[in-house]
Amino acid sequence: MRFTVTGSPNRPRTCNCTHCQRLSGGPMMSWLSFPLSGLTWTGDGGEPAWHHTWPDSRRGFCPDCGSQLCALDDEARSIAITLPALDDASGLAPVDQSFRDDAVAWLPQVPDTRRSHRIWPDAVPPCSPTAVHHR
């Protein structure tokens, strides 16, 4: 399953909410959101398998291996892509963290850049616009 995304992404971030912890099977999920209008599913499988995980939000999964690729809220204009789904996310590091109070104590927290004077998009390097869910 492949896709391309174009447009200016928002800040890479982690989410430590208990919902994301349960869905990922780990202490957090990491995301980068792109304008929904710039998303094209390009692989042979078409769109991912969608599953509503919240009343107004659904997650996209690879129908072959079950990897979680994205999250899409109802009526949203952007789509959140998991960082591991990108072909090359090596230059990206989360600069925001949601639900800090739910974070595990054994991992350091992401610095709170929302209160810093760093300005997007210079705060993070650009990323590859082509993505895939596994290597």
JSON list of N, CA, C and O in Angstrom, two decimals, residues 51-97:
[
{"chain": "A", "resi": 51, "resn": "HIS", "atom": "N", "xyz": [-11.28, 1.81, 9.99]},
{"chain": "A", "resi": 51, "resn": "HIS", "atom": "CA", "xyz": [-11.99, 1.35, 11.18]},
{"chain": "A", "resi": 51, "resn": "HIS", "atom": "C", "xyz": [-12.21, 2.54, 12.11]},
{"chain": "A", "resi": 51, "resn": "HIS", "atom": "O", "xyz": [-11.25, 3.25, 12.44]},
{"chain": "A", "resi": 52, "resn": "HIS", "atom": "N", "xyz": [-13.47, 2.79, 12.46]},
{"chain": "A", "resi": 52, "resn": "HIS", "atom": "CA", "xyz": [-13.76, 3.86, 13.42]},
{"chain": "A", "resi": 52, "resn": "HIS", "atom": "C", "xyz": [-13.27, 3.44, 14.80]},
{"chain": "A", "resi": 52, "resn": "HIS", "atom": "O", "xyz": [-13.70, 2.42, 15.32]},
{"chain": "A", "resi": 53, "resn": "THR", "atom": "N", "xyz": [-12.35, 4.20, 15.36]},
{"chain": "A", "resi": 53, "resn": "THR", "atom": "CA", "xyz": [-11.82, 3.92, 16.68]},
{"chain": "A", "resi": 53, "resn": "THR", "atom": "C", "xyz": [-12.34, 4.90, 17.71]},
{"chain": "A", "resi": 53, "resn": "THR", "atom": "O", "xyz": [-12.01, 4.80, 18.89]},
{"chain": "A", "resi": 54, "resn": "TRP", "atom": "N", "xyz": [-13.10, 5.85, 17.27]},
{"chain": "A", "resi": 54, "resn": "TRP", "atom": "CA", "xyz": [-13.71, 6.88, 18.11]},
{"chain": "A", "resi": 54, "resn": "TRP", "atom": "C", "xyz": [-14.96, 7.29, 17.37]},
{"chain": "A", "resi": 54, "resn": "TRP", "atom": "O", "xyz": [-15.03, 7.12, 16.14]},
{"chain": "A", "resi": 55, "resn": "PRO", "atom": "N", "xyz": [-15.95, 7.85, 18.01]},
{"chain": "A", "resi": 55, "resn": "PRO", "atom": "CA", "xyz": [-17.19, 8.18, 17.29]},
{"chain": "A", "resi": 55, "resn": "PRO", "atom": "C", "xyz": [-17.01, 9.05, 16.05]},
{"chain": "A", "resi": 55, "resn": "PRO", "atom": "O", "xyz": [-17.72, 8.89, 15.07]},
{"chain": "A", "resi": 56, "resn": "ASP", "atom": "N", "xyz": [-16.03, 9.94, 16.06]},
{"chain": "A", "resi": 56, "resn": "ASP", "atom": "CA", "xyz": [-15.83, 10.83, 14.91]},
{"chain": "A", "resi": 56, "resn": "ASP", "atom": "C", "xyz": [-14.44, 10.73, 14.30]},
{"chain": "A", "resi": 56, "resn": "ASP", "atom": "O", "xyz": [-13.96, 11.65, 13.66]},
{"chain": "A", "resi": 57, "resn": "SER", "atom": "N", "xyz": [-13.78, 9.60, 14.50]},
{"chain": "A", "resi": 57, "resn": "SER", "atom": "CA", "xyz": [-12.42, 9.43, 13.99]},
{"chain": "A", "resi": 57, "resn": "SER", "atom": "C", "xyz": [-12.21, 7.98, 13.56]},
{"chain": "A", "resi": 57, "resn": "SER", "atom": "O", "xyz": [-12.68, 7.06, 14.21]},
{"chain": "A", "resi": 58, "resn": "ARG", "atom": "N", "xyz": [-11.50, 7.84, 12.46]},
{"chain": "A", "resi": 58, "resn": "ARG", "atom": "CA", "xyz": [-11.19, 6.50, 11.98]},
{"chain": "A", "resi": 58, "resn": "ARG", "atom": "C", "xyz": [-9.72, 6.39, 11.68]},
{"chain": "A", "resi": 58, "resn": "ARG", "atom": "O", "xyz": [-9.03, 7.38, 11.43]},
{"chain": "A", "resi": 59, "resn": "ARG", "atom": "N", "xyz": [-9.23, 5.17, 11.72]},
{"chain": "A", "resi": 59, "resn": "ARG", "atom": "CA", "xyz": [-7.82, 4.89, 11.44]},
{"chain": "A", "resi": 59, "resn": "ARG", "atom": "C", "xyz": [-7.75, 4.07, 10.17]},
{"chain": "A", "resi": 59, "resn": "ARG", "atom": "O", "xyz": [-8.61, 3.23, 9.90]},
{"chain": "A", "resi": 60, "resn": "GLY", "atom": "N", "xyz": [-6.71, 4.32, 9.38]},
{"chain": "A", "resi": 60, "resn": "GLY", "atom": "CA", "xyz": [-6.47, 3.56, 8.16]},
{"chain": "A", "resi": 60, "resn": "GLY", "atom": "C", "xyz": [-5.39, 2.54, 8.38]},
{"chain": "A", "resi": 60, "resn": "GLY", "atom": "O", "xyz": [-4.31, 2.86, 8.89]},
{"chain": "A", "resi": 61, "resn": "PHE", "atom": "N", "xyz": [-5.68, 1.28, 8.02]},
{"chain": "A", "resi": 61, "resn": "PHE", "atom": "CA", "xyz": [-4.77, 0.16, 8.21]},
{"chain": "A", "resi": 61, "resn": "PHE", "atom": "C", "xyz": [-4.48, -0.50, 6.87]},
{"chain": "A", "resi": 61, "resn": "PHE", "atom": "O", "xyz": [-5.34, -0.58, 6.01]},
{"chain": "A", "resi": 62, "resn": "CYS", "atom": "N", "xyz": [-3.27, -1.05, 6.73]},
{"chain": "A", "resi": 62, "resn": "CYS", "atom": "CA", "xyz": [-2.95, -1.85, 5.57]},
{"chain": "A", "resi": 62, "resn": "CYS", "atom": "C", "xyz": [-3.79, -3.12, 5.66]},
{"chain": "A", "resi": 62, "resn": "CYS", "atom": "O", "xyz": [-3.73, -3.83, 6.66]},
{"chain": "A", "resi": 63, "resn": "PRO", "atom": "N", "xyz": [-4.57, -3.44, 4.61]},
{"chain": "A", "resi": 63, "resn": "PRO", "atom": "CA", "xyz": [-5.39, -4.64, 4.67]},
{"chain": "A", "resi": 63, "resn": "PRO", "atom": "C", "xyz": [-4.58, -5.94, 4.61]},
{"chain": "A", "resi": 63, "resn": "PRO", "atom": "O", "xyz": [-5.08, -6.99, 4.98]},
{"chain": "A", "resi": 64, "resn": "ASP", "atom": "N", "xyz": [-3.32, -5.86, 4.20]},
{"chain": "A", "resi": 64, "resn": "ASP", "atom": "CA", "xyz": [-2.47, -7.05, 4.12]},
{"chain": "A", "resi": 64, "resn": "ASP", "atom": "C", "xyz": [-1.77, -7.38, 5.44]},
{"chain": "A", "resi": 64, "resn": "ASP", "atom": "O", "xyz": [-1.78, -8.51, 5.88]},
{"chain": "A", "resi": 65, "resn": "CYS", "atom": "N", "xyz": [-1.14, -6.37, 6.05]},
{"chain": "A", "resi": 65, "resn": "CYS", "atom": "CA", "xyz": [-0.34, -6.64, 7.25]},
{"chain": "A", "resi": 65, "resn": "CYS", "atom": "C", "xyz": [-0.89, -6.03, 8.52]},
{"chain": "A", "resi": 65, "resn": "CYS", "atom": "O", "xyz": [-0.43, -6.34, 9.61]},
{"chain": "A", "resi": 66, "resn": "GLY", "atom": "N", "xyz": [-1.87, -5.14, 8.41]},
{"chain": "A", "resi": 66, "resn": "GLY", "atom": "CA", "xyz": [-2.47, -4.53, 9.59]},
{"chain": "A", "resi": 66, "resn": "GLY", "atom": "C", "xyz": [-1.75, -3.31, 10.12]},
{"chain": "A", "resi": 66, "resn": "GLY", "atom": "O", "xyz": [-2.17, -2.75, 11.14]},
{"chain": "A", "resi": 67, "resn": "SER", "atom": "N", "xyz": [-0.69, -2.86, 9.47]},
{"chain": "A", "resi": 67, "resn": "SER", "atom": "CA", "xyz": [0.03, -1.66, 9.94]},
{"chain": "A", "resi": 67, "resn": "SER", "atom": "C", "xyz": [-0.91, -0.46, 9.92]},
{"chain": "A", "resi": 67, "resn": "SER", "atom": "O", "xyz": [-1.64, -0.24, 8.96]},
{"chain": "A", "resi": 68, "resn": "GLN", "atom": "N", "xyz": [-0.84, 0.33, 11.00]},
{"chain": "A", "resi": 68, "resn": "GLN", "atom": "CA", "xyz": [-1.63, 1.55, 11.05]},
{"chain": "A", "resi": 68, "resn": "GLN", "atom": "C", "xyz": [-0.90, 2.64, 10.28]},
{"chain": "A", "resi": 68, "resn": "GLN", "atom": "O", "xyz": [0.28, 2.89, 10.52]},
{"chain": "A", "resi": 69, "resn": "LEU", "atom": "N", "xyz": [-1.59, 3.24, 9.34]},
{"chain": "A", "resi": 69, "resn": "LEU", "atom": "CA", "xyz": [-0.97, 4.23, 8.46]},
{"chain": "A", "resi": 69, "resn": "LEU", "atom": "C", "xyz": [-1.37, 5.65, 8.77]},
{"chain": "A", "resi": 69, "resn": "LEU", "atom": "O", "xyz": [-0.58, 6.58, 8.60]},
{"chain": "A", "resi": 70, "resn": "CYS", "atom": "N", "xyz": [-2.62, 5.85, 9.18]},
{"chain": "A", "resi": 70, "resn": "CYS", "atom": "CA", "xyz": [-3.13, 7.21, 9.26]},
{"chain": "A", "resi": 70, "resn": "CYS", "atom": "C", "xyz": [-4.34, 7.29, 10.17]},
{"chain": "A", "resi": 70, "resn": "CYS", "atom": "O", "xyz": [-4.90, 6.28, 10.58]},
{"chain": "A", "resi": 71, "resn": "ALA", "atom": "N", "xyz": [-4.72, 8.53, 10.46]},
{"chain": "A", "resi": 71, "resn": "ALA", "atom": "CA", "xyz": [-5.94, 8.80, 11.21]},
{"chain": "A", "resi": 71, "resn": "ALA", "atom": "C", "xyz": [-6.66, 9.95, 10.49]},
{"chain": "A", "resi": 71, "resn": "ALA", "atom": "O", "xyz": [-6.04, 10.88, 9.99]},
{"chain": "A", "resi": 72, "resn": "LEU", "atom": "N", "xyz": [-7.98, 9.84, 10.45]},
{"chain": "A", "resi": 72, "resn": "LEU", "atom": "CA", "xyz": [-8.78, 10.84, 9.76]},
{"chain": "A", "resi": 72, "resn": "LEU", "atom": "C", "xyz": [-10.04, 11.10, 10.57]},
{"chain": "A", "resi": 72, "resn": "LEU", "atom": "O", "xyz": [-10.83, 10.20, 10.80]},
{"chain": "A", "resi": 73, "resn": "ASP", "atom": "N", "xyz": [-10.20, 12.35, 11.01]},
{"chain": "A", "resi": 73, "resn": "ASP", "atom": "CA", "xyz": [-11.40, 12.74, 11.73]},
{"chain": "A", "resi": 73, "resn": "ASP", "atom": "C", "xyz": [-12.49, 13.10, 10.74]},
{"chain": "A", "resi": 73, "resn": "ASP", "atom": "O", "xyz": [-12.20, 13.60, 9.64]},
{"chain": "A", "resi": 74, "resn": "ASP", "atom": "N", "xyz": [-13.74, 12.85, 11.11]},
{"chain": "A", "resi": 74, "resn": "ASP", "atom": "CA", "xyz": [-14.87, 13.25, 10.27]},
{"chain": "A", "resi": 74, "resn": "ASP", "atom": "C", "xyz": [-14.80, 14.75, 10.02]},
{"chain": "A", "resi": 74, "resn": "ASP", "atom": "O", "xyz": [-14.47, 15.52, 10.93]},
{"chain": "A", "resi": 75, "resn": "GLU", "atom": "N", "xyz": [-15.09, 15.16, 8.81]},
{"chain": "A", "resi": 75, "resn": "GLU", "atom": "CA", "xyz": [-15.10, 16.57, 8.40]},
{"chain": "A", "resi": 75, "resn": "GLU", "atom": "C", "xyz": [-13.73, 17.23, 8.45]},
{"chain": "A", "resi": 75, "resn": "GLU", "atom": "O", "xyz": [-13.63, 18.46, 8.39]},
{"chain": "A", "resi": 76, "resn": "ALA", "atom": "N", "xyz": [-12.66, 16.48, 8.56]},
{"chain": "A", "resi": 76, "resn": "ALA", "atom": "CA", "xyz": [-11.30, 17.04, 8.63]},
{"chain": "A", "resi": 76, "resn": "ALA", "atom": "C", "xyz": [-10.83, 17.51, 7.27]},
{"chain": "A", "resi": 76, "resn": "ALA", "atom": "O", "xyz": [-11.23, 16.99, 6.24]},
{"chain": "A", "resi": 77, "resn": "ARG", "atom": "N", "xyz": [-9.92, 18.48, 7.29]},
{"chain": "A", "resi": 77, "resn": "ARG", "atom": "CA", "xyz": [-9.28, 18.94, 6.07]},
{"chain": "A", "resi": 77, "resn": "ARG", "atom": "C", "xyz": [-7.83, 18.51, 6.00]},
{"chain": "A", "resi": 77, "resn": "ARG", "atom": "O", "xyz": [-7.12, 18.83, 5.07]},
{"chain": "A", "resi": 78, "resn": "SER", "atom": "N", "xyz": [-7.39, 17.75, 7.03]},
{"chain": "A", "resi": 78, "resn": "SER", "atom": "CA", "xyz": [-6.03, 17.21, 7.02]},
{"chain": "A", "resi": 78, "resn": "SER", "atom": "C", "xyz": [-6.09, 15.76, 7.47]},
{"chain": "A", "resi": 78, "resn": "SER", "atom": "O", "xyz": [-7.05, 15.32, 8.10]},
{"chain": "A", "resi": 79, "resn": "ILE", "atom": "N", "xyz": [-5.04, 15.03, 7.12]},
{"chain": "A", "resi": 79, "resn": "ILE", "atom": "CA", "xyz": [-4.93, 13.63, 7.51]},
{"chain": "A", "resi": 79, "resn": "ILE", "atom": "C", "xyz": [-3.62, 13.45, 8.26]},
{"chain": "A", "resi": 79, "resn": "ILE", "atom": "O", "xyz": [-2.59, 14.00, 7.87]},
{"chain": "A", "resi": 80, "resn": "ALA", "atom": "N", "xyz": [-3.67, 12.73, 9.35]},
{"chain": "A", "resi": 80, "resn": "ALA", "atom": "CA", "xyz": [-2.47, 12.45, 10.15]},
{"chain": "A", "resi": 80, "resn": "ALA", "atom": "C", "xyz": [-1.85, 11.14, 9.64]},
{"chain": "A", "resi": 80, "resn": "ALA", "atom": "O", "xyz": [-2.52, 10.12, 9.59]},
{"chain": "A", "resi": 81, "resn": "ILE", "atom": "N", "xyz": [-0.61, 11.22, 9.25]},
{"chain": "A", "resi": 81, "resn": "ILE", "atom": "CA", "xyz": [0.14, 10.06, 8.76]},
{"chain": "A", "resi": 81, "resn": "ILE", "atom": "C", "xyz": [1.13, 9.66, 9.86]},
{"chain": "A", "resi": 81, "resn": "ILE", "atom": "O", "xyz": [1.81, 10.52, 10.43]},
{"chain": "A", "resi": 82, "resn": "THR", "atom": "N", "xyz": [1.21, 8.37, 10.16]},
{"chain": "A", "resi": 82, "resn": "THR", "atom": "CA", "xyz": [2.19, 7.95, 11.16]},
{"chain": "A", "resi": 82, "resn": "THR", "atom": "C", "xyz": [3.60, 8.14, 10.61]},
{"chain": "A", "resi": 82, "resn": "THR", "atom": "O", "xyz": [3.85, 7.89, 9.42]},
{"chain": "A", "resi": 83, "resn": "LEU", "atom": "N", "xyz": [4.51, 8.58, 11.45]},
{"chain": "A", "resi": 83, "resn": "LEU", "atom": "CA", "xyz": [5.89, 8.78, 10.99]},
{"chain": "A", "resi": 83, "resn": "LEU", "atom": "C", "xyz": [6.50, 7.50, 10.43]},
{"chain": "A", "resi": 83, "resn": "LEU", "atom": "O", "xyz": [7.19, 7.55, 9.41]},
{"chain": "A", "resi": 84, "resn": "PRO", "atom": "N", "xyz": [6.27, 6.32, 11.04]},
{"chain": "A", "resi": 84, "resn": "PRO", "atom": "CA", "xyz": [6.85, 5.11, 10.46]},
{"chain": "A", "resi": 84, "resn": "PRO", "atom": "C", "xyz": [6.31, 4.77, 9.07]},
{"chain": "A", "resi": 84, "resn": "PRO", "atom": "O", "xyz": [6.91, 3.96, 8.36]},
{"chain": "A", "resi": 85, "resn": "ALA", "atom": "N", "xyz": [5.20, 5.37, 8.65]},
{"chain": "A", "resi": 85, "resn": "ALA", "atom": "CA", "xyz": [4.65, 5.09, 7.32]},
{"chain": "A", "resi": 85, "resn": "ALA", "atom": "C", "xyz": [5.39, 5.84, 6.22]},
{"chain": "A", "resi": 85, "resn": "ALA", "atom": "O", "xyz": [5.22, 5.51, 5.05]},
{"chain": "A", "resi": 86, "resn": "LEU", "atom": "N", "xyz": [6.19, 6.83, 6.56]},
{"chain": "A", "resi": 86, "resn": "LEU", "atom": "CA", "xyz": [6.93, 7.59, 5.56]},
{"chain": "A", "resi": 86, "resn": "LEU", "atom": "C", "xyz": [8.14, 6.81, 5.08]},
{"chain": "A", "resi": 86, "resn": "LEU", "atom": "O", "xyz": [8.78, 6.10, 5.84]},
{"chain": "A", "resi": 87, "resn": "ASP", "atom": "N", "xyz": [8.45, 6.95, 3.80]},
{"chain": "A", "resi": 87, "resn": "ASP", "atom": "CA", "xyz": [9.65, 6.31, 3.26]},
{"chain": "A", "resi": 87, "resn": "ASP", "atom": "C", "xyz": [10.89, 6.73, 4.02]},
{"chain": "A", "resi": 87, "resn": "ASP", "atom": "O", "xyz": [11.77, 5.92, 4.30]},
{"chain": "A", "resi": 88, "resn": "ASP", "atom": "N", "xyz": [11.00, 8.02, 4.31]},
{"chain": "A", "resi": 88, "resn": "ASP", "atom": "CA", "xyz": [12.18, 8.52, 5.00]},
{"chain": "A", "resi": 88, "resn": "ASP", "atom": "C", "xyz": [11.75, 9.56, 6.02]},
{"chain": "A", "resi": 88, "resn": "ASP", "atom": "O", "xyz": [11.53, 10.72, 5.68]},
{"chain": "A", "resi": 89, "resn": "ALA", "atom": "N", "xyz": [11.65, 9.15, 7.25]},
{"chain": "A", "resi": 89, "resn": "ALA", "atom": "CA", "xyz": [11.33, 10.07, 8.34]},
{"chain": "A", "resi": 89, "resn": "ALA", "atom": "C", "xyz": [12.55, 10.33, 9.20]},
{"chain": "A", "resi": 89, "resn": "ALA", "atom": "O", "xyz": [12.46, 10.87, 10.30]},
{"chain": "A", "resi": 90, "resn": "SER", "atom": "N", "xyz": [13.75, 9.98, 8.67]},
{"chain": "A", "resi": 90, "resn": "SER", "atom": "CA", "xyz": [14.97, 10.08, 9.47]},
{"chain": "A", "resi": 90, "resn": "SER", "atom": "C", "xyz": [15.29, 11.51, 9.90]},
{"chain": "A", "resi": 90, "resn": "SER", "atom": "O", "xyz": [15.92, 11.70, 10.93]},
{"chain": "A", "resi": 91, "resn": "GLY", "atom": "N", "xyz": [14.87, 12.49, 9.16]},
{"chain": "A", "resi": 91, "resn": "GLY", "atom": "CA", "xyz": [15.15, 13.88, 9.53]},
{"chain": "A", "resi": 91, "resn": "GLY", "atom": "C", "xyz": [14.07, 14.52, 10.37]},
{"chain": "A", "resi": 91, "resn": "GLY", "atom": "O", "xyz": [14.15, 15.70, 10.69]},
{"chain": "A", "resi": 92, "resn": "LEU", "atom": "N", "xyz": [13.07, 13.75, 10.74]},
{"chain": "A", "resi": 92, "resn": "LEU", "atom": "CA", "xyz": [11.95, 14.30, 11.50]},
{"chain": "A", "resi": 92, "resn": "LEU", "atom": "C", "xyz": [12.02, 13.86, 12.96]},
{"chain": "A", "resi": 92, "resn": "LEU", "atom": "O", "xyz": [12.27, 12.69, 13.25]},
{"chain": "A", "resi": 93, "resn": "ALA", "atom": "N", "xyz": [11.81, 14.79, 13.84]},
{"chain": "A", "resi": 93, "resn": "ALA", "atom": "CA", "xyz": [11.72, 14.49, 15.26]},
{"chain": "A", "resi": 93, "resn": "ALA", "atom": "C", "xyz": [10.51, 15.23, 15.81]},
{"chain": "A", "resi": 93, "resn": "ALA", "atom": "O", "xyz": [10.26, 16.38, 15.44]},
{"chain": "A", "resi": 94, "resn": "PRO", "atom": "N", "xyz": [9.72, 14.59, 16.64]},
{"chain": "A", "resi": 94, "resn": "PRO", "atom": "CA", "xyz": [8.54, 15.26, 17.20]},
{"chain": "A", "resi": 94, "resn": "PRO", "atom": "C", "xyz": [8.92, 16.55, 17.92]},
{"chain": "A", "resi": 94, "resn": "PRO", "atom": "O", "xyz": [9.92, 16.61, 18.63]},
{"chain": "A", "resi": 95, "resn": "VAL", "atom": "N", "xyz": [8.11, 17.59, 17.70]},
{"chain": "A", "resi": 95, "resn": "VAL", "atom": "CA", "xyz": [8.32, 18.88, 18.35]},
{"chain": "A", "resi": 95, "resn": "VAL", "atom": "C", "xyz": [7.13, 19.26, 19.23]},
{"chain": "A", "resi": 95, "resn": "VAL", "atom": "O", "xyz": [7.15, 20.32, 19.85]},
{"chain": "A", "resi": 96, "resn": "ASP", "atom": "N", "xyz": [6.13, 18.43, 19.28]},
{"chain": "A", "resi": 96, "resn": "ASP", "atom": "CA", "xyz": [4.98, 18.63, 20.15]},
{"chain": "A", "resi": 96, "resn": "ASP", "atom": "C", "xyz": [4.59, 17.28, 20.73]},
{"chain": "A", "resi": 96, "resn": "ASP", "atom": "O", "xyz": [4.87, 16.23, 20.15]},
{"chain": "A", "resi": 97, "resn": "GLN", "atom": "N", "xyz": [3.91, 17.31, 21.85]},
{"chain": "A", "resi": 97, "resn": "GLN", "atom": "CA", "xyz": [3.48, 16.08, 22.51]},
{"chain": "A", "resi": 97, "resn": "GLN", "atom": "C", "xyz": [2.09, 16.32, 23.10]},
{"chain": "A", "resi": 97, "resn": "GLN", "atom": "O", "xyz": [1.90, 17.23, 23.89]}
]
